[in-house]
PDB file of C-alpha atoms in Angstrom:
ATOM      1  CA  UNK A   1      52.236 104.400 108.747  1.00 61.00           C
ATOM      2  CA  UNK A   2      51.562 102.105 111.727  1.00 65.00           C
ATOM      3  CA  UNK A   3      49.770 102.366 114.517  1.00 68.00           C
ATOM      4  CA  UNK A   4      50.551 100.088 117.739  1.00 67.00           C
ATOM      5  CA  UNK A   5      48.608  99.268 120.688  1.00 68.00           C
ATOM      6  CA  UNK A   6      49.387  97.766 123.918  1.00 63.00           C
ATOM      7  CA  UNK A   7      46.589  95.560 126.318  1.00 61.00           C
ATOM      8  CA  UNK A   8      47.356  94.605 129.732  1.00 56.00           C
ATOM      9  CA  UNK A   9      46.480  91.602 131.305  1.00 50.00           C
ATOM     10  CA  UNK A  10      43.759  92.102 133.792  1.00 45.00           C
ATOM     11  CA  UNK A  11      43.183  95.875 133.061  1.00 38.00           C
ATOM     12  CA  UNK A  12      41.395  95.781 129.738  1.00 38.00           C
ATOM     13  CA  UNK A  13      42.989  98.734 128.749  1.00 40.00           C
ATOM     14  CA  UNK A  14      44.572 100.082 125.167  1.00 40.00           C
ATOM     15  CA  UNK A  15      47.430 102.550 125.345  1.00 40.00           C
ATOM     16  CA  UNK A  16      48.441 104.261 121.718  1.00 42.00           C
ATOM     17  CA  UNK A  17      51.652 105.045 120.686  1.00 41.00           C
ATOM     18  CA  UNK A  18      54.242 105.377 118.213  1.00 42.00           C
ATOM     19  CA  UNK A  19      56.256 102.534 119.699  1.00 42.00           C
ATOM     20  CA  UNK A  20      55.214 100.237 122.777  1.00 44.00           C
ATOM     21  CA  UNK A  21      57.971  97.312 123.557  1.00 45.00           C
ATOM     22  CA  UNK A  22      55.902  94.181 124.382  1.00 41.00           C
ATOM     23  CA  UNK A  23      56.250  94.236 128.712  1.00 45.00           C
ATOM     24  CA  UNK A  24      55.525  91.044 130.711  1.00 55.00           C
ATOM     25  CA  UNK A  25      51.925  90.593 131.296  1.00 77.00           C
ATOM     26  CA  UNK A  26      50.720  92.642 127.937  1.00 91.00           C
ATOM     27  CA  UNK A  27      49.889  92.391 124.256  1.00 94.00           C
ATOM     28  CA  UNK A  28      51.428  94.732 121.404  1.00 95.00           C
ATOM     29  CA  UNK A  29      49.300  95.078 118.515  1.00 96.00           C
ATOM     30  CA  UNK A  30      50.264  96.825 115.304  1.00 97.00           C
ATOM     31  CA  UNK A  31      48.053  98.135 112.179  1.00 97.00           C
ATOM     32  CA  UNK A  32      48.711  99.233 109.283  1.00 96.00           C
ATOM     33  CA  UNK A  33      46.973 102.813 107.664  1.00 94.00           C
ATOM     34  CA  UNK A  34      44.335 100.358 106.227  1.00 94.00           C
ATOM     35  CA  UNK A  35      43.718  99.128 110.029  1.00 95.00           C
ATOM     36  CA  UNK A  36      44.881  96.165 109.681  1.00 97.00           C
ATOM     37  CA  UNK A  37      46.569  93.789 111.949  1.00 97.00           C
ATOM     38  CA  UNK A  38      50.412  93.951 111.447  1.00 97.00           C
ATOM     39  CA  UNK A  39      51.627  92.792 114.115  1.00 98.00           C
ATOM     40  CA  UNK A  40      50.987  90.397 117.424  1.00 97.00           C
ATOM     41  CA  UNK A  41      53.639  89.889 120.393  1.00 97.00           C
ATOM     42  CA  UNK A  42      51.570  87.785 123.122  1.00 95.00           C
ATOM     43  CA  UNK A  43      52.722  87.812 126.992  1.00 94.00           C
ATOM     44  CA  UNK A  44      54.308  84.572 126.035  1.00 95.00           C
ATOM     45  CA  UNK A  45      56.847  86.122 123.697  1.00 96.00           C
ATOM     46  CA  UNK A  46      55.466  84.924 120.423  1.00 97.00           C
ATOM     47  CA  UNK A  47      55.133  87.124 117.528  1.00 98.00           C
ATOM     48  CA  UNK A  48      52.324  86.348 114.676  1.00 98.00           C
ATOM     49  CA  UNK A  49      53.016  88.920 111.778  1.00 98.00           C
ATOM     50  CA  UNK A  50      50.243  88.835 109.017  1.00 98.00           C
ATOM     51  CA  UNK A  51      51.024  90.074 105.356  1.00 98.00           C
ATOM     52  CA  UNK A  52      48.770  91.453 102.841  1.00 98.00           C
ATOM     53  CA  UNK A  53      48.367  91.670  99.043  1.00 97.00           C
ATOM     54  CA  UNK A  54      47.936  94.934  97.234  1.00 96.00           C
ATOM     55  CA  UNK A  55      44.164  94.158  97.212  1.00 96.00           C
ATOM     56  CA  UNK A  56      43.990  94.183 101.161  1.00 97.00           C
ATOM     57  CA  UNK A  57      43.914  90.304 101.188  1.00 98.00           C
ATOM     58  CA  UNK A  58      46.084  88.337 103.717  1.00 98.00           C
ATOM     59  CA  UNK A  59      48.049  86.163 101.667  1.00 98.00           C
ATOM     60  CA  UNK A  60      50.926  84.921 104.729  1.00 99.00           C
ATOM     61  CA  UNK A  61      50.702  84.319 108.528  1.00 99.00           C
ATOM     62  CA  UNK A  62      53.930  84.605 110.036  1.00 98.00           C
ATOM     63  CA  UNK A  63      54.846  83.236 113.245  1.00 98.00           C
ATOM     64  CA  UNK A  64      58.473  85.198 113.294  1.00 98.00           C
ATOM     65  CA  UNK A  65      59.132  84.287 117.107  1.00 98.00           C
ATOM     66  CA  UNK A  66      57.974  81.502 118.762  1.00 98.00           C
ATOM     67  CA  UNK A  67      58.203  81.527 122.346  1.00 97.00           C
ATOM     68  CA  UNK A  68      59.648  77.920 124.301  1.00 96.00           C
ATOM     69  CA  UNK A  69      56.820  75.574 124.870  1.00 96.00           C
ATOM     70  CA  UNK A  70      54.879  76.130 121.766  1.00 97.00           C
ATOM     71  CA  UNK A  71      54.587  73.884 119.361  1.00 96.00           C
ATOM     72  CA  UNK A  72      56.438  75.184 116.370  1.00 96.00           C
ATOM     73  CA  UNK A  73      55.522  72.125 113.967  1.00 97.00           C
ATOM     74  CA  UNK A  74      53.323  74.956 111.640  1.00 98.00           C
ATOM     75  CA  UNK A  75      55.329  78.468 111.608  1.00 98.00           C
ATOM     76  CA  UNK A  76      53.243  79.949 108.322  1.00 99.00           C
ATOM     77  CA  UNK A  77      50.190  80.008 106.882  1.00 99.00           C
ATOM     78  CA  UNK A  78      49.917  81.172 103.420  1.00 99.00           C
ATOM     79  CA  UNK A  79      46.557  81.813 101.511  1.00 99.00           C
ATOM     80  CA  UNK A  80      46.509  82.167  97.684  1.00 98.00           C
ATOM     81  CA  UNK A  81      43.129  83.163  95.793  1.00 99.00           C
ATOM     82  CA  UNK A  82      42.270  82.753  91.939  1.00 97.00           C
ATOM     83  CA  UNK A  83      41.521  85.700  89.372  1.00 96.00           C
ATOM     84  CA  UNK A  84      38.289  86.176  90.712  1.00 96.00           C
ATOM     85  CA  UNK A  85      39.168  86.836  94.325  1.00 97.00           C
ATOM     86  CA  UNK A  86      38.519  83.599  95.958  1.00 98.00           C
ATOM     87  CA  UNK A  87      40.271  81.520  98.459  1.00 98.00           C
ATOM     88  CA  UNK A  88      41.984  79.097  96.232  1.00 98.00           C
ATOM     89  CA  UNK A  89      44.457  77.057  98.421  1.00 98.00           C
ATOM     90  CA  UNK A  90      45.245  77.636 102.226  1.00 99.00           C
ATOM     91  CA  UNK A  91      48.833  76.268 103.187  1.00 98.00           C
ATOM     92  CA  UNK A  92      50.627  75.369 106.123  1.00 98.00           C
ATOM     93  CA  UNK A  93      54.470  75.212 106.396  1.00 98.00           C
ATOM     94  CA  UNK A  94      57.367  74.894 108.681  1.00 98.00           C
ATOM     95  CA  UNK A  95      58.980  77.691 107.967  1.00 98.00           C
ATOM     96  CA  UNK A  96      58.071  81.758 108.675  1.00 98.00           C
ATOM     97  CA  UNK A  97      59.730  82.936 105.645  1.00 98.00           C
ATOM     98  CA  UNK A  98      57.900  83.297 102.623  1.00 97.00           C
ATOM     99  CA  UNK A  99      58.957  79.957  99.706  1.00 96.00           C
ATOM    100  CA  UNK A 100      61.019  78.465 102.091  1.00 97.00           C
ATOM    101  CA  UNK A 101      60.753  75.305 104.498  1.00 97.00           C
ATOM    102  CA  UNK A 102      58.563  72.670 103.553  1.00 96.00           C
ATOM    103  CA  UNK A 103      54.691  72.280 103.322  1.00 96.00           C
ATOM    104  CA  UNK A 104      52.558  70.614 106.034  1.00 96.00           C
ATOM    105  CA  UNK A 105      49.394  70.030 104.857  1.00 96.00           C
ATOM    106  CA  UNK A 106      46.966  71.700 102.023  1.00 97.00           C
ATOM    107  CA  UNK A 107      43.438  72.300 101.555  1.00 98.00           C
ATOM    108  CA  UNK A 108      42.374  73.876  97.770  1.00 98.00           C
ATOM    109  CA  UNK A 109      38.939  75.001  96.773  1.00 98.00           C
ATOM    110  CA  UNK A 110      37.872  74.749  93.056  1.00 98.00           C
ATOM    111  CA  UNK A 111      34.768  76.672  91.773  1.00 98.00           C
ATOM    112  CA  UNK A 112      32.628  75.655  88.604  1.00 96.00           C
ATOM    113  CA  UNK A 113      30.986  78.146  86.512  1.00 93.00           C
ATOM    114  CA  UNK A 114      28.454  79.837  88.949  1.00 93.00           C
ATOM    115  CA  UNK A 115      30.786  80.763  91.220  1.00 95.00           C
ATOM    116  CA  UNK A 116      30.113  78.105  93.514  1.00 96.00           C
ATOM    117  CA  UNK A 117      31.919  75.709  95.462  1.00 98.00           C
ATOM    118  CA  UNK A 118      32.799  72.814  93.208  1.00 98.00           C
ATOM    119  CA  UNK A 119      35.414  70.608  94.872  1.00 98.00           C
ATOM    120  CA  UNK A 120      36.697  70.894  98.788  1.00 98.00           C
ATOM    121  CA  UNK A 121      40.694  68.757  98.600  1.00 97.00           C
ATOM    122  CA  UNK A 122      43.055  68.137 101.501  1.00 97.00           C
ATOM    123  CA  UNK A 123      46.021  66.512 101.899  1.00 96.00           C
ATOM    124  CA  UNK A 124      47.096  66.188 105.818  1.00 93.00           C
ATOM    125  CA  UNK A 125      50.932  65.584 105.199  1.00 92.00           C
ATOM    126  CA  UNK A 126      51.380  67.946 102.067  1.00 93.00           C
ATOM    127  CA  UNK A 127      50.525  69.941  99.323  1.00 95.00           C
ATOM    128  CA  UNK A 128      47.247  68.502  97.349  1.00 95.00           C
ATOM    129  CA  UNK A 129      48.264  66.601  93.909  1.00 89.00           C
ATOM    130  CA  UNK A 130      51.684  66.168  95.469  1.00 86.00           C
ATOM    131  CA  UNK A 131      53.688  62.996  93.776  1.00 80.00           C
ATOM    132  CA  UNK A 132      52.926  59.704  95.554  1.00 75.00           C
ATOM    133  CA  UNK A 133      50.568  61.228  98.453  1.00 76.00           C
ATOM    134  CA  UNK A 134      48.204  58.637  99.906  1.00 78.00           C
ATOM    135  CA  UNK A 135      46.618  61.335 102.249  1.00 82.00           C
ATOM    136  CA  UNK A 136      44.532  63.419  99.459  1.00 91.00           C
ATOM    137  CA  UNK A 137      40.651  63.691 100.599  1.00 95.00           C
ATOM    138  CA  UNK A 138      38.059  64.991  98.051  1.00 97.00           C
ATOM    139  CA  UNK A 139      34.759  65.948  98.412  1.00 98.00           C
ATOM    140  CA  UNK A 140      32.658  67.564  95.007  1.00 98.00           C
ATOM    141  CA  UNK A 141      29.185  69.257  94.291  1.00 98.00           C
ATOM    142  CA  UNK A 142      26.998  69.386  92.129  1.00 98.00           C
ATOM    143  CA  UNK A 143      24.488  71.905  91.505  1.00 97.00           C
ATOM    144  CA  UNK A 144      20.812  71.866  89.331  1.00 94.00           C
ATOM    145  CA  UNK A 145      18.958  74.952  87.881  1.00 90.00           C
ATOM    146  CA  UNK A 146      15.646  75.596  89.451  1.00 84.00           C
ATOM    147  CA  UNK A 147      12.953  77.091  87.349  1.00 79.00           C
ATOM    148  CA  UNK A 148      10.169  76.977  89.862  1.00 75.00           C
ATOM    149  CA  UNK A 149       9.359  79.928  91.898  1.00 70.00           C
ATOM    150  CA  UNK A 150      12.981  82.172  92.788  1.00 73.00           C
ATOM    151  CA  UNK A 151      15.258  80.963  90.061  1.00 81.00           C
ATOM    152  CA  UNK A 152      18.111  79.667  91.391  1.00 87.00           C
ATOM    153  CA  UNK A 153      21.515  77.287  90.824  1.00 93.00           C
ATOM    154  CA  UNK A 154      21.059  75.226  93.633  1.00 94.00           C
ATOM    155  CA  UNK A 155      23.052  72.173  95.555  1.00 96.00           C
ATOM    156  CA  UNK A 156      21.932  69.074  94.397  1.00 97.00           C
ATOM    157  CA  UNK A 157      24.444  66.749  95.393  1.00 98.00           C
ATOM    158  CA  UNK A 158      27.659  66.567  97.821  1.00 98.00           C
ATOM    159  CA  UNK A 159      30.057  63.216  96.661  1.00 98.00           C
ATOM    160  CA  UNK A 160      32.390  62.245 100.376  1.00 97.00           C
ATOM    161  CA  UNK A 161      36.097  60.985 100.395  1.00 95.00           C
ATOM    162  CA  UNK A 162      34.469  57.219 100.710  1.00 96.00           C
ATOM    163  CA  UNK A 163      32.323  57.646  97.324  1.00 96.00           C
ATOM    164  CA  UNK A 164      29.003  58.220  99.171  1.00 97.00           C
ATOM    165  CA  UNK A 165      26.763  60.610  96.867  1.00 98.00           C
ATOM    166  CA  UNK A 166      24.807  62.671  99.391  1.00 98.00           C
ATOM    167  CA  UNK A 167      21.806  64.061  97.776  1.00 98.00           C
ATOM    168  CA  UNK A 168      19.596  67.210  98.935  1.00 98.00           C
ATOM    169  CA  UNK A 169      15.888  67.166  98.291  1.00 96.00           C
ATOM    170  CA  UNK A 170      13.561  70.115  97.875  1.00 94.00           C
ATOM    171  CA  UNK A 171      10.050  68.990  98.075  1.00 91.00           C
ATOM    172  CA  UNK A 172       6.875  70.116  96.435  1.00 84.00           C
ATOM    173  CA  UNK A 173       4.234  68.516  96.974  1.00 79.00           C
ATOM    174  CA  UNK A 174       1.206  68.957  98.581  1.00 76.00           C
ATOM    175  CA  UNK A 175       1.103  71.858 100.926  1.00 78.00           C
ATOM    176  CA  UNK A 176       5.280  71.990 101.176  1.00 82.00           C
ATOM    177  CA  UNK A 177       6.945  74.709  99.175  1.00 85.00           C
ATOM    178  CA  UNK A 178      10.088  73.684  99.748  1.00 90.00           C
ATOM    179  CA  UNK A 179      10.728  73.504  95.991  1.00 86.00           C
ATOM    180  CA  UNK A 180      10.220  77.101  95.215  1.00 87.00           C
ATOM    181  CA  UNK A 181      11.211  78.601  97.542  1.00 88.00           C
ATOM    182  CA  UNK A 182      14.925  76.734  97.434  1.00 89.00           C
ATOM    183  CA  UNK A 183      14.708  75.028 100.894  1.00 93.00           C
ATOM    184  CA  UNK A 184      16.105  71.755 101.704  1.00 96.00           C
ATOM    185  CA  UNK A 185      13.794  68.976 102.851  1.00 96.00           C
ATOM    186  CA  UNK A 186      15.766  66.020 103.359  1.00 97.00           C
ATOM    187  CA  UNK A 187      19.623  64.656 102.856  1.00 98.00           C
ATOM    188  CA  UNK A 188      19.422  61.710 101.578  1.00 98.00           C
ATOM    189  CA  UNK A 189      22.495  59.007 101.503  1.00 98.00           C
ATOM    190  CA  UNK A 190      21.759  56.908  98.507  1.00 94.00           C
ATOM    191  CA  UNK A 191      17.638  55.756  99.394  1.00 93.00           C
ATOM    192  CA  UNK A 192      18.557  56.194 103.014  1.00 97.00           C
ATOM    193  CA  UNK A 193      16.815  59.546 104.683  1.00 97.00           C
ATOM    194  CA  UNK A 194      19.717  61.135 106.938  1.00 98.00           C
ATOM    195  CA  UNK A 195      17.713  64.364 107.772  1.00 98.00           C
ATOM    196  CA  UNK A 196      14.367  65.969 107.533  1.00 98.00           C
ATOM    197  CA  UNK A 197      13.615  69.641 107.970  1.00 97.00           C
ATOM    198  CA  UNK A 198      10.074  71.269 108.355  1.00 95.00           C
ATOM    199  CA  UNK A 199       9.684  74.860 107.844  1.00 93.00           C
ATOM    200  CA  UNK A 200       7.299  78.082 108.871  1.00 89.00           C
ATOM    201  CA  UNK A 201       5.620  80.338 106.363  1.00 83.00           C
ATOM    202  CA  UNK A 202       8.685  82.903 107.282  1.00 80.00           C
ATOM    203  CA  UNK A 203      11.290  80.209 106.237  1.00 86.00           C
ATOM    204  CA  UNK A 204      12.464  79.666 109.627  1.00 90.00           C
ATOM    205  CA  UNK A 205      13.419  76.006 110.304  1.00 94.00           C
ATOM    206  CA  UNK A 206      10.715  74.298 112.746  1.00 95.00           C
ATOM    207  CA  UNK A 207      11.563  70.483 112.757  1.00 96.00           C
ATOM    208  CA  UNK A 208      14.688  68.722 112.425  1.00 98.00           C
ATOM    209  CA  UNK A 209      13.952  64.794 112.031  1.00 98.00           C
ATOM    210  CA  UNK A 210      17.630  63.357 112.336  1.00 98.00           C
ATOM    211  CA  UNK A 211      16.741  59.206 111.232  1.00 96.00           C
ATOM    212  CA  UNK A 212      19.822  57.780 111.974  1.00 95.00           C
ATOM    213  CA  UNK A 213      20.488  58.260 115.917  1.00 96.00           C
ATOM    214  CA  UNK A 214      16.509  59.091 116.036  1.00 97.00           C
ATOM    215  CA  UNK A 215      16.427  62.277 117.770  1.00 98.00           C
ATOM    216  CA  UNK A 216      14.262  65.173 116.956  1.00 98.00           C
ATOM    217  CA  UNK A 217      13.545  68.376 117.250  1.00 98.00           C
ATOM    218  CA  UNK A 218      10.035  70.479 116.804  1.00 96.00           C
ATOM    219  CA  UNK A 219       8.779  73.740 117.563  1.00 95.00           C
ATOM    220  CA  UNK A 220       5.192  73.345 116.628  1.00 93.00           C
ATOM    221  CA  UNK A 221       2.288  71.287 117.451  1.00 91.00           C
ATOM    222  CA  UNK A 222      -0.436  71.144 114.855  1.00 87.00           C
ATOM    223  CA  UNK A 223      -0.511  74.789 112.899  1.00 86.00           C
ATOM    224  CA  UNK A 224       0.254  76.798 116.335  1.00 91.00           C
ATOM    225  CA  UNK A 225       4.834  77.041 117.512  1.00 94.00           C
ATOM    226  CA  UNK A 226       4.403  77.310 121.090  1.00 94.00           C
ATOM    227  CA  UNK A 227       7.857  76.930 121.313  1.00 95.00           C
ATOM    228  CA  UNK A 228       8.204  80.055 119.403  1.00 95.00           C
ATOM    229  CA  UNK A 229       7.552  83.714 120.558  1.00 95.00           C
ATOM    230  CA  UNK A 230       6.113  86.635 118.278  1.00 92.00           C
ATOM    231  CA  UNK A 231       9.190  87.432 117.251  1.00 92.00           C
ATOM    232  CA  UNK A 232       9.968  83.746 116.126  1.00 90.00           C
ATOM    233  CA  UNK A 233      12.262  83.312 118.559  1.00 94.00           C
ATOM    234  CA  UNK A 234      12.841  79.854 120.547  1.00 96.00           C
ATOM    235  CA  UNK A 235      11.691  79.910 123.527  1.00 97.00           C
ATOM    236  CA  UNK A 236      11.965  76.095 124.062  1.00 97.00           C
ATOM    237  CA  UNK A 237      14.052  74.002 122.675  1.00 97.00           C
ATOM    238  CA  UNK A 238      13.851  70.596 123.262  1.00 98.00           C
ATOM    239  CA  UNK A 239      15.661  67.196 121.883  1.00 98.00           C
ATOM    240  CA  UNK A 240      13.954  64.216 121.904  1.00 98.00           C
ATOM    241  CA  UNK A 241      15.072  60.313 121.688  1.00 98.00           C
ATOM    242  CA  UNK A 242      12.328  59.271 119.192  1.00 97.00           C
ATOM    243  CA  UNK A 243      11.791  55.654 121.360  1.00 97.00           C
ATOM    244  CA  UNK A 244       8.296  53.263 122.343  1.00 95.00           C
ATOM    245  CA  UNK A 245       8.349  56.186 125.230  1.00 97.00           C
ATOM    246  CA  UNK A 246      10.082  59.299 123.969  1.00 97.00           C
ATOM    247  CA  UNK A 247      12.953  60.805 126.495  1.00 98.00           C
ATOM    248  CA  UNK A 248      13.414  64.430 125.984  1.00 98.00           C
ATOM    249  CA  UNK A 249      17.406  64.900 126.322  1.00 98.00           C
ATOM    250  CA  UNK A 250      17.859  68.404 126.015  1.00 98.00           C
ATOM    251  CA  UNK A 251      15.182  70.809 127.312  1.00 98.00           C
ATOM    252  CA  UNK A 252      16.049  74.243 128.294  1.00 98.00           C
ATOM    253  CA  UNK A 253      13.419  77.418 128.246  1.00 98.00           C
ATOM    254  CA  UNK A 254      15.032  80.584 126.872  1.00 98.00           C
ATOM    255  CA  UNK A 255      13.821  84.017 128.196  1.00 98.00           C
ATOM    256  CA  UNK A 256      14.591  87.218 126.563  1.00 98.00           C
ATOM    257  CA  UNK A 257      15.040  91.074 127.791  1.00 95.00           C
ATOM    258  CA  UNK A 258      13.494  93.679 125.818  1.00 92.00           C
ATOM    259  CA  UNK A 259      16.134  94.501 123.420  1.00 92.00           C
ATOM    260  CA  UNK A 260      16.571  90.867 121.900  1.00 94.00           C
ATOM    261  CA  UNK A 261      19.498  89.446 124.776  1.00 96.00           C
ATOM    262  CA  UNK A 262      18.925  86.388 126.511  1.00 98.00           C
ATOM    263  CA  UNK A 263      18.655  86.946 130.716  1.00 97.00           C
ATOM    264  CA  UNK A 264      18.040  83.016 131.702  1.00 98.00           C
ATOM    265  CA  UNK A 265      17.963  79.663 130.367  1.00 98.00           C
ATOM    266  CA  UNK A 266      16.059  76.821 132.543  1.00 98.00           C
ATOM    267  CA  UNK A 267      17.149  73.399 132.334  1.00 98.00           C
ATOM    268  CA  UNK A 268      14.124  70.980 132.230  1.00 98.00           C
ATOM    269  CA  UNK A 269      16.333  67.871 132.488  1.00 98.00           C
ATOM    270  CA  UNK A 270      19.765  68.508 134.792  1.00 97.00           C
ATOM    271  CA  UNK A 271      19.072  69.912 138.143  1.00 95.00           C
ATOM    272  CA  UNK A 272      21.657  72.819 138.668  1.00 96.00           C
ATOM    273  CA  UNK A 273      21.917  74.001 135.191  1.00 97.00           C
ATOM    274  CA  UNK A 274      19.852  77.061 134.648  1.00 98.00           C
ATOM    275  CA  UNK A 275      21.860  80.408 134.146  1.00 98.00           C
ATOM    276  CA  UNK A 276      20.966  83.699 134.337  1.00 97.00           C
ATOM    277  CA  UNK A 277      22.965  86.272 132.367  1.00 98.00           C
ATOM    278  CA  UNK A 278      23.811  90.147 133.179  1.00 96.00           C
ATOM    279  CA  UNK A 279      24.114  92.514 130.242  1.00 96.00           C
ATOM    280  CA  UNK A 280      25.714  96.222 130.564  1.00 94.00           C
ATOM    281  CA  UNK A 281      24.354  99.303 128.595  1.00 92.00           C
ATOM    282  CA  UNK A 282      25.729  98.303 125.282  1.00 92.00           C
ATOM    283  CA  UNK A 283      23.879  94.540 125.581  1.00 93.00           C
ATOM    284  CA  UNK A 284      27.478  92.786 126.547  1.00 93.00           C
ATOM    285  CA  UNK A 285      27.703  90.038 128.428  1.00 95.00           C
ATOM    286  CA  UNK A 286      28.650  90.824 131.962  1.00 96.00           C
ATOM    287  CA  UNK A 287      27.991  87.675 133.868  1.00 96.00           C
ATOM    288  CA  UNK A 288      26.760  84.127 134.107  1.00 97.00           C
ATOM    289  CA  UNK A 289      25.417  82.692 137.083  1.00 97.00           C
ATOM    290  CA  UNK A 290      24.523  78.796 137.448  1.00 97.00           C
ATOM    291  CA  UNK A 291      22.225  77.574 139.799  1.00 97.00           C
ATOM    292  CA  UNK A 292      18.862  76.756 140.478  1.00 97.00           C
ATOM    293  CA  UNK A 293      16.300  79.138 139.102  1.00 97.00           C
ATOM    294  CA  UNK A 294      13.654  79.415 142.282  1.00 95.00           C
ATOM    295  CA  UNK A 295      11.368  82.637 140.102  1.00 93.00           C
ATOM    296  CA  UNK A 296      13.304  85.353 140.965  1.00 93.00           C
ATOM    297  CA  UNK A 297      16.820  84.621 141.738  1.00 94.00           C
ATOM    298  CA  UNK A 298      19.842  81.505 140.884  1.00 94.00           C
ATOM    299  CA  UNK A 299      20.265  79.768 144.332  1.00 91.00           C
ATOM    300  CA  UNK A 300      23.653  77.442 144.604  1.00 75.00           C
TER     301      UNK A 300
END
């Protein structure tokens, strides 16, 4: 069974049939009974032609026809997954057909015990492990047991390509519960703080602290988030360059309609840059407008 449908540029509009040639100016797209897509033919002329496992899981991305112009340098990508389901390796190759051509580049995910992440590899000019690559990248985990409060395997540590070990700390003392409650207080890079996060009673993140390029980011002052709303929503965010007289970088007030969308954003720093955003019945994005926010209106 498959089911096709046609969109035309400019028109937004889906025609069903049984079969619907690809005209200038349109898309074809194909599903199968599952509703999955089948089948892509672009106004361009290319055709992308995904292929599924018995399970329902895409395991090859075909690019069948490639229209002139296009770069054709990747014409497959094939997906493989291990016994329990997971994305195992993620291949690209130069060839549409299914174990032919020749591989392009490789990434491969390895999983420890838990069922979490345990190694990230890629290789940018072939398959990972191949014979005399120099281009194979690695980056591992590992992961700690936490007894305290919700018991937990958490990250502990994150090793880079360069041989960095990047570790994640979950503080506990005095009035932080970062520790129980399996919340990340600072990234550490050896004894060197990269990253510090502060946190509200409902777990929401309130402070970012990055040390390196000194910047910052905090929506409270004291025990009261002004910058906050009674839903917990930001409703100013604001980047600062921590410096002998701090510069605020990015500033922009967010205001909200009743069901949750944002209508305007007001740039505090670039003249020109506030936007106010219409919504139709169904809360999607209709349009932007830039300008200059004078209370009620966007002026040029």
């Amino acid at each position: 069974m498959e089911r096709r449908t046609r969109l035309r540029a400019g028109s937004c509009q889906a025609h069903v049939n049984g079969a619907c040639p690809c005209l200038s100016g349109s898309t074809t797209l194909a599903y199968n009974a599952q509703n999955q897509l089948i089948y892509r033919n672009d106004p361009a002329g290319n055709i992308i032609e995904p292929v599924y496992d018995d399970a329902g899981r895409e395991i090859h991305r075909k690019v069948t026809t490639l229209a002139g112009g296009f770069d054709g340098d990747v014409r497959r990508i094939t997906t493989a997954y291990d016994t329990s389901g997971r994305v195992s390796t993620v291949g690209q190759y130069d060839n549409a057909t299914p174990g032919s051509g020749s591989i392009v580049d490789e990434v491969k995910f390895t999983y420890e015990a838990w069922g979490n992440l345990d190694t990230f590899e890629q290789d940018h000019n072939s398959a990972v492990g191949a014979g005399g690559s120099v281009d194979d990248y690695e980056v591992s985990y590992s992961y700690a047991k936490a007894t305290d409060g919700r018991h937990s395997v958490r990250r502990s540590t994150m090793t880079t390509p360069s041989g960095n070990v990047i570790t994640y700390n979950y503080a506990g003392n005095g009035n932080l519960h970062d520790w129980e409650a399996n919340r990340v207080t600072q990234v550490k890079d050896g004894g060197v703080v990269l990253a510090h996060y502060d946190y509200n009673g409902g777990g929401h993140v309130v402070g970012i602290d990055l040390r390196e390029p000194d910047v910052f980011d905090v929506v409270y002052s004291g025990s009261s988030f002004p910058e906050l709303d009674r839903h917990n929503r930001v409703i100013s965010d604001t980047w600062t360059k921590d410096l002998g007289t701090d510069v605020d970088f990015y500033d922009v007030d967010i205001t909200y309609e009743d069901d949750g969308t944002i209508s305007r954003t007001e740039d505090n720093v670039w003249v020109g840059r506030d936007v106010a955003y219409t919504h139709d019945g169904l809360k999607r994005l209709t349009a932007a407008e830039e300008g200059t926010w004078n209370g009620s209106s966007i002026t040029a």
